mmCIF file of C-alpha atoms in Angstrom:
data_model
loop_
_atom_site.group_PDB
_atom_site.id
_atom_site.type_symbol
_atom_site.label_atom_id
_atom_site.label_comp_id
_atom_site.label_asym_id
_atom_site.label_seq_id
_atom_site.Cartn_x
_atom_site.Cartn_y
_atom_site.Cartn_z
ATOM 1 C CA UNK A 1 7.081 -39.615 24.020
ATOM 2 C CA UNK A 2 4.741 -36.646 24.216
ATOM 3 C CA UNK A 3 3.188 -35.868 28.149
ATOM 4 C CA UNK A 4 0.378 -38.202 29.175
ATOM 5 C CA UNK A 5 -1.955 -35.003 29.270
ATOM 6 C CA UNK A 6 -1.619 -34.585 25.492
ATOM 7 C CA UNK A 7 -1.871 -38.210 24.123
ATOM 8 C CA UNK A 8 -4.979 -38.294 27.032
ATOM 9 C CA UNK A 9 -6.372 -35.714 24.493
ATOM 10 C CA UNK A 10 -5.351 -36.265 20.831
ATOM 11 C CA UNK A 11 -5.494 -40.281 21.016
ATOM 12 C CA UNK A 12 -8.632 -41.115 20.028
ATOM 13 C CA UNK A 13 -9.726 -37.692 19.224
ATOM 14 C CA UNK A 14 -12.304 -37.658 16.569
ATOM 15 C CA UNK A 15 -14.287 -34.475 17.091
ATOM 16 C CA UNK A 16 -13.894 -31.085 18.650
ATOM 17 C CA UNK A 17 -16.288 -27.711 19.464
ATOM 18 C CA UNK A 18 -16.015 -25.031 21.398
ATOM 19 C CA UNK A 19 -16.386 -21.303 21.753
ATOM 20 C CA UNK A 20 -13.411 -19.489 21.771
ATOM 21 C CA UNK A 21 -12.241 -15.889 22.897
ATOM 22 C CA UNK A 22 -8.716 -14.788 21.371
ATOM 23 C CA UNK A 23 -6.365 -12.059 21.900
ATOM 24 C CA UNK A 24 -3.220 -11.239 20.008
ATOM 25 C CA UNK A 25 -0.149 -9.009 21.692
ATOM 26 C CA UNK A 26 2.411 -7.848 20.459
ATOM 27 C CA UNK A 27 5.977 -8.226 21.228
ATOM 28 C CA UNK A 28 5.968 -5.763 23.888
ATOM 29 C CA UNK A 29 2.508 -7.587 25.332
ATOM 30 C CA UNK A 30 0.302 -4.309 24.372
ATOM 31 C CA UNK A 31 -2.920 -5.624 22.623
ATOM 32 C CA UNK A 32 -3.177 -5.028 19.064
ATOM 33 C CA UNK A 33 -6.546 -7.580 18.536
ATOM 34 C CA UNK A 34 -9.492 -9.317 20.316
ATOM 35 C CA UNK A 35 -11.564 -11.649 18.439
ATOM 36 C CA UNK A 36 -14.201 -14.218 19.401
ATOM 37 C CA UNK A 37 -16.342 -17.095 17.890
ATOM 38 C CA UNK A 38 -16.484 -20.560 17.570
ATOM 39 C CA UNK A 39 -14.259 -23.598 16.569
ATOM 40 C CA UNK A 40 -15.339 -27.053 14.853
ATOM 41 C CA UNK A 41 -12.799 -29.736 14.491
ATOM 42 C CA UNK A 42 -13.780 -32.809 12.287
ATOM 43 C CA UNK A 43 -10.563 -35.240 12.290
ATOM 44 C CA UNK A 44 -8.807 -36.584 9.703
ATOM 45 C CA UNK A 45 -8.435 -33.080 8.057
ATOM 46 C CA UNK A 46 -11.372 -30.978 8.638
ATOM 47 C CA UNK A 47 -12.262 -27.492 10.734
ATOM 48 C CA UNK A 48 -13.844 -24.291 10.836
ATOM 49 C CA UNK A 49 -13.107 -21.342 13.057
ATOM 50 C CA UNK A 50 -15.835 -18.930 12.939
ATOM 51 C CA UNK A 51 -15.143 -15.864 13.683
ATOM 52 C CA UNK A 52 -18.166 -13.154 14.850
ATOM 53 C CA UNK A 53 -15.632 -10.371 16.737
ATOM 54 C CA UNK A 54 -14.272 -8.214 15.636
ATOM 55 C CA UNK A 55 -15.732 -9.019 11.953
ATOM 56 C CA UNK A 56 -17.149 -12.138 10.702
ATOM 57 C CA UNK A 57 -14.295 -14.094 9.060
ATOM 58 C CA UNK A 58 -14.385 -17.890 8.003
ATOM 59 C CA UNK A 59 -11.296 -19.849 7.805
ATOM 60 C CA UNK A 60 -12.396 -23.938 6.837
ATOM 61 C CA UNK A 61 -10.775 -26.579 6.058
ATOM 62 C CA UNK A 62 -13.081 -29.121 4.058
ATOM 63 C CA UNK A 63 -10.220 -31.880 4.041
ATOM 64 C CA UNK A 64 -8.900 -30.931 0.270
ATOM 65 C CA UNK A 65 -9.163 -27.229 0.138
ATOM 66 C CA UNK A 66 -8.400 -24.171 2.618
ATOM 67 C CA UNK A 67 -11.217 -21.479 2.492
ATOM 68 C CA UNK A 68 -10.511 -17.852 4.182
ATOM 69 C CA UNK A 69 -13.433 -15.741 3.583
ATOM 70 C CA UNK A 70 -13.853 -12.100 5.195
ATOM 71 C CA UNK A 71 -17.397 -10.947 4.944
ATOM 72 C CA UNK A 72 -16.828 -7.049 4.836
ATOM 73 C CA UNK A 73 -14.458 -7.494 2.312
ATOM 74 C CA UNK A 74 -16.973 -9.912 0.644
ATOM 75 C CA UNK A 75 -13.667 -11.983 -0.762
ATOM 76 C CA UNK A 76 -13.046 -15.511 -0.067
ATOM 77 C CA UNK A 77 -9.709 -17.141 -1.468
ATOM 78 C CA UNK A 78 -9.123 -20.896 -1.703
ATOM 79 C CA UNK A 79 -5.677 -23.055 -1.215
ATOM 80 C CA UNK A 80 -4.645 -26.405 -1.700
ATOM 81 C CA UNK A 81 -5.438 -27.896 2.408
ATOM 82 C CA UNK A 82 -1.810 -29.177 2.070
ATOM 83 C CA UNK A 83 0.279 -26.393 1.356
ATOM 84 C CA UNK A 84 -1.208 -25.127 4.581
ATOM 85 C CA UNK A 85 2.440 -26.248 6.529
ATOM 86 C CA UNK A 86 1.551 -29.134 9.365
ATOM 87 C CA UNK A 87 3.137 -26.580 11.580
ATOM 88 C CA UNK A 88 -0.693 -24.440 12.085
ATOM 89 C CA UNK A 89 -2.552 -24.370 15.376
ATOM 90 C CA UNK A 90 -6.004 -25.255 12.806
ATOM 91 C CA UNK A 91 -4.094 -28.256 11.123
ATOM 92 C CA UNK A 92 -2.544 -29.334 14.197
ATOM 93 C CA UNK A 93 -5.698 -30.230 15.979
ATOM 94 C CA UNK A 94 -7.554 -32.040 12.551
ATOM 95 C CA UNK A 95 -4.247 -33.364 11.224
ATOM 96 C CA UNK A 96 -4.297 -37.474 12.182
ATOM 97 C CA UNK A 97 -0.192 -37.099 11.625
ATOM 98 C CA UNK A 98 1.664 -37.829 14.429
ATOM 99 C CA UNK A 99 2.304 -34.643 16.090
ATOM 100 C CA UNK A 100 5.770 -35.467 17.238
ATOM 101 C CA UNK A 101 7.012 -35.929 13.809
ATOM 102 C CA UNK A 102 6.135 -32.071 13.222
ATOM 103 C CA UNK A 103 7.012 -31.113 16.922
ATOM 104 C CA UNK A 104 9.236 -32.045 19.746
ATOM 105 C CA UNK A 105 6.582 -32.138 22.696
ATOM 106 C CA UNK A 106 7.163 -31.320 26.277
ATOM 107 C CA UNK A 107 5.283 -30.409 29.293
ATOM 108 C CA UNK A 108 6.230 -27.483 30.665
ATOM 109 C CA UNK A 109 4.583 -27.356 33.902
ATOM 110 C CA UNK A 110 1.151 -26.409 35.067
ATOM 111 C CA UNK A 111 -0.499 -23.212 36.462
ATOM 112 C CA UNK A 112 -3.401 -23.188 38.806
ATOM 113 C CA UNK A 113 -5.868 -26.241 37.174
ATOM 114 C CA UNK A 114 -3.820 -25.890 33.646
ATOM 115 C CA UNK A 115 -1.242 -28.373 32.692
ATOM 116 C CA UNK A 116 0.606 -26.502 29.919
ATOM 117 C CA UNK A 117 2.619 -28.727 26.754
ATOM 118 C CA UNK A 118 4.729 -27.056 24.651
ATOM 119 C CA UNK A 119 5.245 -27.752 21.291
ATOM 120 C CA UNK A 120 8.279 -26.678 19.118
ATOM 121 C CA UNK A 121 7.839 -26.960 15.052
ATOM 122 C CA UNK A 122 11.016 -29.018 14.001
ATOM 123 C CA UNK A 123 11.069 -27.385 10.925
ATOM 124 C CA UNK A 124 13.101 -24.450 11.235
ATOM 125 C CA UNK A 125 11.214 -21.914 9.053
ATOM 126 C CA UNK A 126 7.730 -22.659 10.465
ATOM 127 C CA UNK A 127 5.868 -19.639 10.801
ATOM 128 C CA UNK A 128 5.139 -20.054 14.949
ATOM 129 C CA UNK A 129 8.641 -20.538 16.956
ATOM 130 C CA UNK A 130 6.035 -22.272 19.809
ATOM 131 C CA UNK A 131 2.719 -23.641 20.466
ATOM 132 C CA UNK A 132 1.726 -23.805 24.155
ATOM 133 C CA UNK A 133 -1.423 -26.313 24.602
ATOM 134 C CA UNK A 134 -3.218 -25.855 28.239
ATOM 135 C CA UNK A 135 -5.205 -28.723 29.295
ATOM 136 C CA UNK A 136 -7.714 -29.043 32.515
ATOM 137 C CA UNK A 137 -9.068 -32.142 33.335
ATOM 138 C CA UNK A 138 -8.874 -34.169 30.383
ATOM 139 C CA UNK A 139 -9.646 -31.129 27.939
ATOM 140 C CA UNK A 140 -7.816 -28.538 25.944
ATOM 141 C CA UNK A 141 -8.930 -24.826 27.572
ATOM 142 C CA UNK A 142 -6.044 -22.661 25.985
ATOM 143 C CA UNK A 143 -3.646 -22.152 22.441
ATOM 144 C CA UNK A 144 -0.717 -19.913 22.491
ATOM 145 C CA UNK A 145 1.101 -18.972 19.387
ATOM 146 C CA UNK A 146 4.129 -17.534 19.414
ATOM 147 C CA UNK A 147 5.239 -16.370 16.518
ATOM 148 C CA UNK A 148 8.527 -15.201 15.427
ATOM 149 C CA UNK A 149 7.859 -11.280 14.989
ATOM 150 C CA UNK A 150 7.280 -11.899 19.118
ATOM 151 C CA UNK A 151 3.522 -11.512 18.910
ATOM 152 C CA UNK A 152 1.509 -14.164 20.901
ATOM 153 C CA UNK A 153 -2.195 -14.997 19.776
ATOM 154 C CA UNK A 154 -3.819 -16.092 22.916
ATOM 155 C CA UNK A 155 -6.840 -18.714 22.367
ATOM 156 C CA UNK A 156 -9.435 -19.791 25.297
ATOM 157 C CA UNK A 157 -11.985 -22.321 24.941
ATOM 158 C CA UNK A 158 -15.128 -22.096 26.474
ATOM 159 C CA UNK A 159 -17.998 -25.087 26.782
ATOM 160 C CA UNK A 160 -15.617 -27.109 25.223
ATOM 161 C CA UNK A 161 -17.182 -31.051 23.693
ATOM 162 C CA UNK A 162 -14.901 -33.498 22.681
ATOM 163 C CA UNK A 163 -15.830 -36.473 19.556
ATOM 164 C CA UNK A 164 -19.235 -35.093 20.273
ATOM 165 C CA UNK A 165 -21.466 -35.605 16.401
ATOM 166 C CA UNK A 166 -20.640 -32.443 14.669
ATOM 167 C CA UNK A 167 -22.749 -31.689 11.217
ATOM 168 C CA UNK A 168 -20.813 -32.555 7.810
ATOM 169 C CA UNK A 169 -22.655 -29.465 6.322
ATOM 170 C CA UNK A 170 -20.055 -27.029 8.979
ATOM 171 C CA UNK A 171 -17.484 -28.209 6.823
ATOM 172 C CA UNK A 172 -18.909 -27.149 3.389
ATOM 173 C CA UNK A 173 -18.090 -23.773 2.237
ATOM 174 C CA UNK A 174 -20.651 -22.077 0.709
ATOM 175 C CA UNK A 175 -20.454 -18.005 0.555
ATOM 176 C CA UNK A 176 -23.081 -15.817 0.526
ATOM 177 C CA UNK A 177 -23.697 -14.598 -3.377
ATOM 178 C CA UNK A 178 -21.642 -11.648 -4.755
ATOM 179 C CA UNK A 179 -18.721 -12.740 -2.812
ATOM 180 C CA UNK A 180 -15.249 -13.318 -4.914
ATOM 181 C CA UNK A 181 -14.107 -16.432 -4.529
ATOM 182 C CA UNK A 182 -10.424 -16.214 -5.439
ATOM 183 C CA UNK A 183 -7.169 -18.940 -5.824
ATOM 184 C CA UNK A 184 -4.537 -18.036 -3.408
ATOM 185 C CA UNK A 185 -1.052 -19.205 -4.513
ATOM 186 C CA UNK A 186 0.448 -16.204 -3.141
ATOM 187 C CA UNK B 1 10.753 7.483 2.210
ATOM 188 C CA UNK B 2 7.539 7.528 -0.289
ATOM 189 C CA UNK B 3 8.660 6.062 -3.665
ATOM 190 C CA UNK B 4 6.307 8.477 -5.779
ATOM 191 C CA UNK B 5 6.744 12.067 -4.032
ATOM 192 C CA UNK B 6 9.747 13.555 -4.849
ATOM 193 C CA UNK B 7 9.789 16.627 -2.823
ATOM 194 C CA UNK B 8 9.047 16.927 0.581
ATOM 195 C CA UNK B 9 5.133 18.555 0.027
ATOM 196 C CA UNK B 10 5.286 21.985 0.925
ATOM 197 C CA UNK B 11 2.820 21.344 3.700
ATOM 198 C CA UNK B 12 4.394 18.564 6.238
ATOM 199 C CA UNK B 13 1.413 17.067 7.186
ATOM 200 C CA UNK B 14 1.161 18.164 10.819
ATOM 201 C CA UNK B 15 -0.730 15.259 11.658
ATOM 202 C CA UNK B 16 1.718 12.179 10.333
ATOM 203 C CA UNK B 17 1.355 10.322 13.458
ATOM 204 C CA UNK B 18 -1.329 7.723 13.251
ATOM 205 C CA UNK B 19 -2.202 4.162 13.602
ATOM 206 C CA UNK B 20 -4.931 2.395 11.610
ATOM 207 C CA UNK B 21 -5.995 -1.278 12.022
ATOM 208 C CA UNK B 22 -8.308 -3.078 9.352
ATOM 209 C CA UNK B 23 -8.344 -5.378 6.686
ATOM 210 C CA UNK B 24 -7.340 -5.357 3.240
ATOM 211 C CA UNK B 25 -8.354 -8.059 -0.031
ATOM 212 C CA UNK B 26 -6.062 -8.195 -3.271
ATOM 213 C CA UNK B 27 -7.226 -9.728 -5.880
ATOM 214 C CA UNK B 28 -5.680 -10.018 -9.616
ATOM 215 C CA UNK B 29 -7.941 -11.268 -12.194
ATOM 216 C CA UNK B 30 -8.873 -14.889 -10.172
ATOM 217 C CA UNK B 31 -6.143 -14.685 -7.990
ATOM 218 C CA UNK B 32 -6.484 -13.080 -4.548
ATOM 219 C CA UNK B 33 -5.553 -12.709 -0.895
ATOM 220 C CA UNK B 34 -6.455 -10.674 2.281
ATOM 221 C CA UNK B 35 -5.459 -9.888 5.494
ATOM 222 C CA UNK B 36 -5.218 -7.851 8.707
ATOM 223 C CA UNK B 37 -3.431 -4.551 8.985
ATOM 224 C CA UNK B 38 -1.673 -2.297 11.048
ATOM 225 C CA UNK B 39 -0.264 0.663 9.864
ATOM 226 C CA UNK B 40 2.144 2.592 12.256
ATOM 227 C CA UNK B 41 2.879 5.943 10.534
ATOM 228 C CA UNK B 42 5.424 8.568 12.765
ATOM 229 C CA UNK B 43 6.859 11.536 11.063
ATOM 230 C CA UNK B 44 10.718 10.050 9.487
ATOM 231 C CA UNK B 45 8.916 6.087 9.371
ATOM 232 C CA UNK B 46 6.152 3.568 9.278
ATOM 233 C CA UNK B 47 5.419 -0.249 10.327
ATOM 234 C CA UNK B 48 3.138 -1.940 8.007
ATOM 235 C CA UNK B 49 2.196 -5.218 9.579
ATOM 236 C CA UNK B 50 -0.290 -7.593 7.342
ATOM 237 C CA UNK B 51 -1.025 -10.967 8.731
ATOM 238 C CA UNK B 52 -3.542 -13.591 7.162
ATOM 239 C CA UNK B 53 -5.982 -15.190 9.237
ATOM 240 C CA UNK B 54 -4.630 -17.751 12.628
ATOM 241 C CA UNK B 55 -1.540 -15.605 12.116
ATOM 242 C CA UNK B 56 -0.688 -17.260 8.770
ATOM 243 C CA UNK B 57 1.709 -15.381 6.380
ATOM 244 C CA UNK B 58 2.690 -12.419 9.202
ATOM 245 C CA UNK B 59 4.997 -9.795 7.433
ATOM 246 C CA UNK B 60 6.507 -6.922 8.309
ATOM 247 C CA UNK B 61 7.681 -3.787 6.286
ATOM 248 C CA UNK B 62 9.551 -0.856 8.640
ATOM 249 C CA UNK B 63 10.385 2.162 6.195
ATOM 250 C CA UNK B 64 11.977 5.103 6.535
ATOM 251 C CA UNK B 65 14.110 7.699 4.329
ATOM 252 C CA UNK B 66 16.696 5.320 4.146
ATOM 253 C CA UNK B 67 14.919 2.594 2.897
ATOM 254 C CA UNK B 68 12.417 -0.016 3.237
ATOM 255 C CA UNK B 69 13.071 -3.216 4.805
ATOM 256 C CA UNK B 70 10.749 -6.162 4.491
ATOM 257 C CA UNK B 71 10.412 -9.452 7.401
ATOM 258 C CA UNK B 72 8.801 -12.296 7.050
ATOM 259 C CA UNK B 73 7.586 -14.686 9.832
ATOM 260 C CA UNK B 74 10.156 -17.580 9.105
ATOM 261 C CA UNK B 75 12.727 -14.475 9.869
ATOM 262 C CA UNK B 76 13.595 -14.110 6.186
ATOM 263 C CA UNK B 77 14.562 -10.111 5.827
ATOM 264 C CA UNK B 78 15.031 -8.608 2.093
ATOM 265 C CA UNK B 79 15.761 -4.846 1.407
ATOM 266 C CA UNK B 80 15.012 -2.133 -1.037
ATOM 267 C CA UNK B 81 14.323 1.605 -1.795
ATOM 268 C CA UNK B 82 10.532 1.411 -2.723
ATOM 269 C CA UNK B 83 7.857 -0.542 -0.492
ATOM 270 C CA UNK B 84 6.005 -1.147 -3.643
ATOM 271 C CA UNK B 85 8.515 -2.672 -5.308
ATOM 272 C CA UNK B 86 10.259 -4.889 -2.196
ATOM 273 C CA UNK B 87 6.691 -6.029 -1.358
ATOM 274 C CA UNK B 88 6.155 -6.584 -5.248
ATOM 275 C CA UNK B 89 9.235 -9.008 -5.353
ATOM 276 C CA UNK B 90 9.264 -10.424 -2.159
ATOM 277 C CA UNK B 91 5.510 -11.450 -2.860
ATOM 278 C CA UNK B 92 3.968 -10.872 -6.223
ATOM 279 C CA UNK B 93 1.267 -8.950 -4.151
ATOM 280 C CA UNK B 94 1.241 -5.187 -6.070
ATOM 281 C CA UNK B 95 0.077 -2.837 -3.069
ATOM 282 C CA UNK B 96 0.502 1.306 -3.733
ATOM 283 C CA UNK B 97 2.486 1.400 0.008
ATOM 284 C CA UNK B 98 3.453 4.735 -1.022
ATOM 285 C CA UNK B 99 0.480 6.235 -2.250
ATOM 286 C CA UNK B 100 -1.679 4.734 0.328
ATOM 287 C CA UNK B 101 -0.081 6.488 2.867
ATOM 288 C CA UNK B 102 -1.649 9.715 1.949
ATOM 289 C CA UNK B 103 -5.025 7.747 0.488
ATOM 290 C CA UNK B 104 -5.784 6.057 3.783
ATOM 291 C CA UNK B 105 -5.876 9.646 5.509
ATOM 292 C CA UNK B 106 -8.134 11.159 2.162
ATOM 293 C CA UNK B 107 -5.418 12.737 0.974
ATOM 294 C CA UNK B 108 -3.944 12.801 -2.822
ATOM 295 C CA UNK B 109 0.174 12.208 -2.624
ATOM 296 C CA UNK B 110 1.071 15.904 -2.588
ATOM 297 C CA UNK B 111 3.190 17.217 -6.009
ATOM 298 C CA UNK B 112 2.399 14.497 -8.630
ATOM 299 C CA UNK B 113 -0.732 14.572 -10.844
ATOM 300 C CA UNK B 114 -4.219 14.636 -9.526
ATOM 301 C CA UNK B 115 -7.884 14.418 -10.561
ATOM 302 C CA UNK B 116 -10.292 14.394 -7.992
ATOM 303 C CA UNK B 117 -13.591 15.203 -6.721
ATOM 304 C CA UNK B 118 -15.100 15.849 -3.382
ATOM 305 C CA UNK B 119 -18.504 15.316 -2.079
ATOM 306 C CA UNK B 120 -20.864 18.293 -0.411
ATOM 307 C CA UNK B 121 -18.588 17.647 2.869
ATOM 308 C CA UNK B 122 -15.736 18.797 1.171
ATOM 309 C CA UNK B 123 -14.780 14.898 1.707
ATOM 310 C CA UNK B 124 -12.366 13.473 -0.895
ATOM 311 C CA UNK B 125 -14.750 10.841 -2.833
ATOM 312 C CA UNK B 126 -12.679 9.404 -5.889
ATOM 313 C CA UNK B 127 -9.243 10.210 -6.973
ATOM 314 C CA UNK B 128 -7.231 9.138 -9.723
ATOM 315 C CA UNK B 129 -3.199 9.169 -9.308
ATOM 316 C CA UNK B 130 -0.089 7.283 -10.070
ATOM 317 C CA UNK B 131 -2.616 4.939 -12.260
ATOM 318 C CA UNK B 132 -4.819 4.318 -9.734
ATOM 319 C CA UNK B 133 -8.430 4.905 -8.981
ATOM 320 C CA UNK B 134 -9.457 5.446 -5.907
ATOM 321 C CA UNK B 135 -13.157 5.307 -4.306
ATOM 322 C CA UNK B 136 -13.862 6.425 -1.022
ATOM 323 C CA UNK B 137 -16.930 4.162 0.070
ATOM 324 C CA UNK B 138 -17.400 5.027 3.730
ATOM 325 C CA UNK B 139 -16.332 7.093 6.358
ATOM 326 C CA UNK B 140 -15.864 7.701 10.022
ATOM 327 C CA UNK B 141 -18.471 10.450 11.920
ATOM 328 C CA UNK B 142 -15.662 12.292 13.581
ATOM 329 C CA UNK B 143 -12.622 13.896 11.403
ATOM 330 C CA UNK B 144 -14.068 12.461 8.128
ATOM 331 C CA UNK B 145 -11.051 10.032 8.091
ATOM 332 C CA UNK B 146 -11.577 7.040 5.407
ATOM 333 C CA UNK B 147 -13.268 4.288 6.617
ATOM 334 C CA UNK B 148 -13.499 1.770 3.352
ATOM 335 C CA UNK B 149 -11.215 2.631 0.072
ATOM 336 C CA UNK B 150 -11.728 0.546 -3.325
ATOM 337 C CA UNK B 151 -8.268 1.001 -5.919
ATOM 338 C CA UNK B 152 -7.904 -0.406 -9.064
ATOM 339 C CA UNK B 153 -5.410 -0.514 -11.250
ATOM 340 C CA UNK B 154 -5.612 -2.520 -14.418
ATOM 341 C CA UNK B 155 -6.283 -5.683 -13.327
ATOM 342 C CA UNK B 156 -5.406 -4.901 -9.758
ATOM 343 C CA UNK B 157 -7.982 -4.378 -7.337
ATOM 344 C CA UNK B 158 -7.599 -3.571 -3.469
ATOM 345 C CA UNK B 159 -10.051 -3.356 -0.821
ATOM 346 C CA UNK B 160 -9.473 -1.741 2.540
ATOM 347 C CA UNK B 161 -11.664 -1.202 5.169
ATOM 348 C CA UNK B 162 -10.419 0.454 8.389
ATOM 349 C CA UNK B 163 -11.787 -0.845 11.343
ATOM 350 C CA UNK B 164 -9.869 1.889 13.764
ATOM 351 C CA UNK B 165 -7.594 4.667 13.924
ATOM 352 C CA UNK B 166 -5.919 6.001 16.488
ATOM 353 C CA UNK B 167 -3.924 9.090 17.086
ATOM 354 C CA UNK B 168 -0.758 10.164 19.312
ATOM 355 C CA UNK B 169 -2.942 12.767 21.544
ATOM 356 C CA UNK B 170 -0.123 15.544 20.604
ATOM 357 C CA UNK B 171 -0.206 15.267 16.844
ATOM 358 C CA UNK B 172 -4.222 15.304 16.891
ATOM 359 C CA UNK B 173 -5.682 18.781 15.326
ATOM 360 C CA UNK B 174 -8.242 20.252 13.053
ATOM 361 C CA UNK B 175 -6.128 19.043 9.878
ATOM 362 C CA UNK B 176 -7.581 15.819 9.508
ATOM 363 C CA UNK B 177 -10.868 17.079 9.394
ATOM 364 C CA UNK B 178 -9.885 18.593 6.283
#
């Protein structure tokens, strides 16, 4: 039975924005990347994490396909929303599946106002070996991934607004002209 | 370690000790992919680290003279001679790992066949080896290092765009202006 501070969130959650800072570090904790942007969550199935630092980058979910566009590289590929594995940070927060069926959920303690959950992918070959969800009253402020090269991306969310309206347009993807948009089997 | 020069070049670049971080696009006819980079380069090996976006896809190549040896993020490790190749069978993705390593720095791979032409800065501008040509697009202000390559190849086409290099302070000097 997952910890009362993550059913408090998920149950019942419909929408999702906030800003977002995120830093990745590598296995020995030096830095290697520092982004920032914004995040919209659209349950069942639908999200868009726009990045502006260090590059504008677009990764959405419409609810059937996955779009990952980079806007310097003016190249945008597109992938079947499924194949993207349950086991993702994005699909794990607009996924309506019952998270424990993808992840054995604990809580793992808290630190200062944060009450940290951790989630561990049951599926052995799932490309994060943990997720660590940090809630403060009532809302979700932080996302760790840890993947299994050791390198932690490190998510904070900022003016965070929970099943507030969100516009259906965010989750239409639409690239500027002269961009290639490509399949992405690979 | 580089699958297409044979012989050491007669110049060891002095200079073989760099880092670059950017971004990189595939595509193949109306196929495609892109992701981040990190390129560790040291004298005897390298660390090639692409990753899609949200840390999707994360894989690792580590070469050196004995080899090249290829991880993936669900731990799954394959082996080979050639980066081009491992990465080609381990992926489908064709990337020149070889040749890029003297391309990124605006360099031709020393010893093998080369047509090329610089601009009025003496900066390397296109350059056609090992089947591939290469555009240099942009550049960085200081050291004239590459800052956005276009390669085709056939149907193949790569983007990269470096967002930052960095050097070891010791193995900085004059050569990379070059």
């Amino acid at each position: 039975e997952p910890p009362a501070v993550f059913t408090a969130f998920f149950d019942g959650l419909r929408s999702f924005r906030a800003d977002f800072t995120q830093e990745v570090l590598d296995r020995h904790g030096d830095r290697v990347q520092e982004g920032s942007g914004e995040v919209f969550i659209q349950r069942p199935g639908r999200f868009r994490w726009n990045y502006a630092e260090p590059y504008t980058q677009v990764i959405l979910g419409d609810g059937r396909t996955l779009w990952t566009y980079d806007a310097d590289l003016e190249q945008a590929t597109r992938k079947p929303q499924e194949e993207v594995l349950m086991g993702t940070p994005a699909v794990l927060l607009s996924s309506v599946e019952d998270p424990a069926e993808v992840f054995q959920i604990a809580a793992v303690g808290g630190e200062g106002d944060i009450a940290w959950v951790e989630l561990m992918p049951r599926d052995a070959d799932s490309q994060f070996e943990a997720i660590h969800l940090g809630f403060a009253d009532g809302m979700l402020r932080r996302m760790i991934l840890h993947d299994s090269f050791g390198q932690r991306t490190d998510i904070r969310f900022t003016n965070a607004q929970r099943n507030v309206e969100l516009d259906p347009e965010l989750f239409r993807f639409d690239p500027p002209p002269g961009t290639d948009v490509l399949g992405g089997e690979h | 370690c580089s699958g297409l020069a044979t012989r050491e070049p007669a110049r060891v670049p002095a200079a073989d000790t760099w880092t670059l971080e950017g971004r990189i696009a595939l595509r193949l006819e109306d196929e495609g992919w892109h992701a981040s980079v990190v390129w560790q380069q040291r004298p005897g090996s390298y660390r090639l680290r692409l990753q899609g976006p949200l840390g999707q896809g994360a894989l690792e190549l580590s070469g050196s003279a004995a080899g090249v040896i290829l991880e993936r993020a669900d731990g799954r490790i394959s082996q080979a001679r050639d980066p081009d190749i491992l990465l080609y069978q381990e992926t489908g993705w064709q990337l020149p790992v070889s040749g890029l390593r003297y391309w990124v720095r605006g360099r031709p791979v020393p010893d093998i066949g080369t047509r090329s032409r610089r601009d009025d800065q003496g900066r390397l501008v296109e350059l056609h080896q090992a089947g591939w040509d290469i555009r240099y697009t942009d550049f960085f202000q200081t050291g004239a290092l590459p800052r956005r390559i276009e390669l085709v190849n056939g149907e193949v086409r790569v983007k990269l765009i470096i967002d930052q290099w960095q050097h070891l302070p010791a193995a900085d000097e004059a050569d990379d202006a070059s």
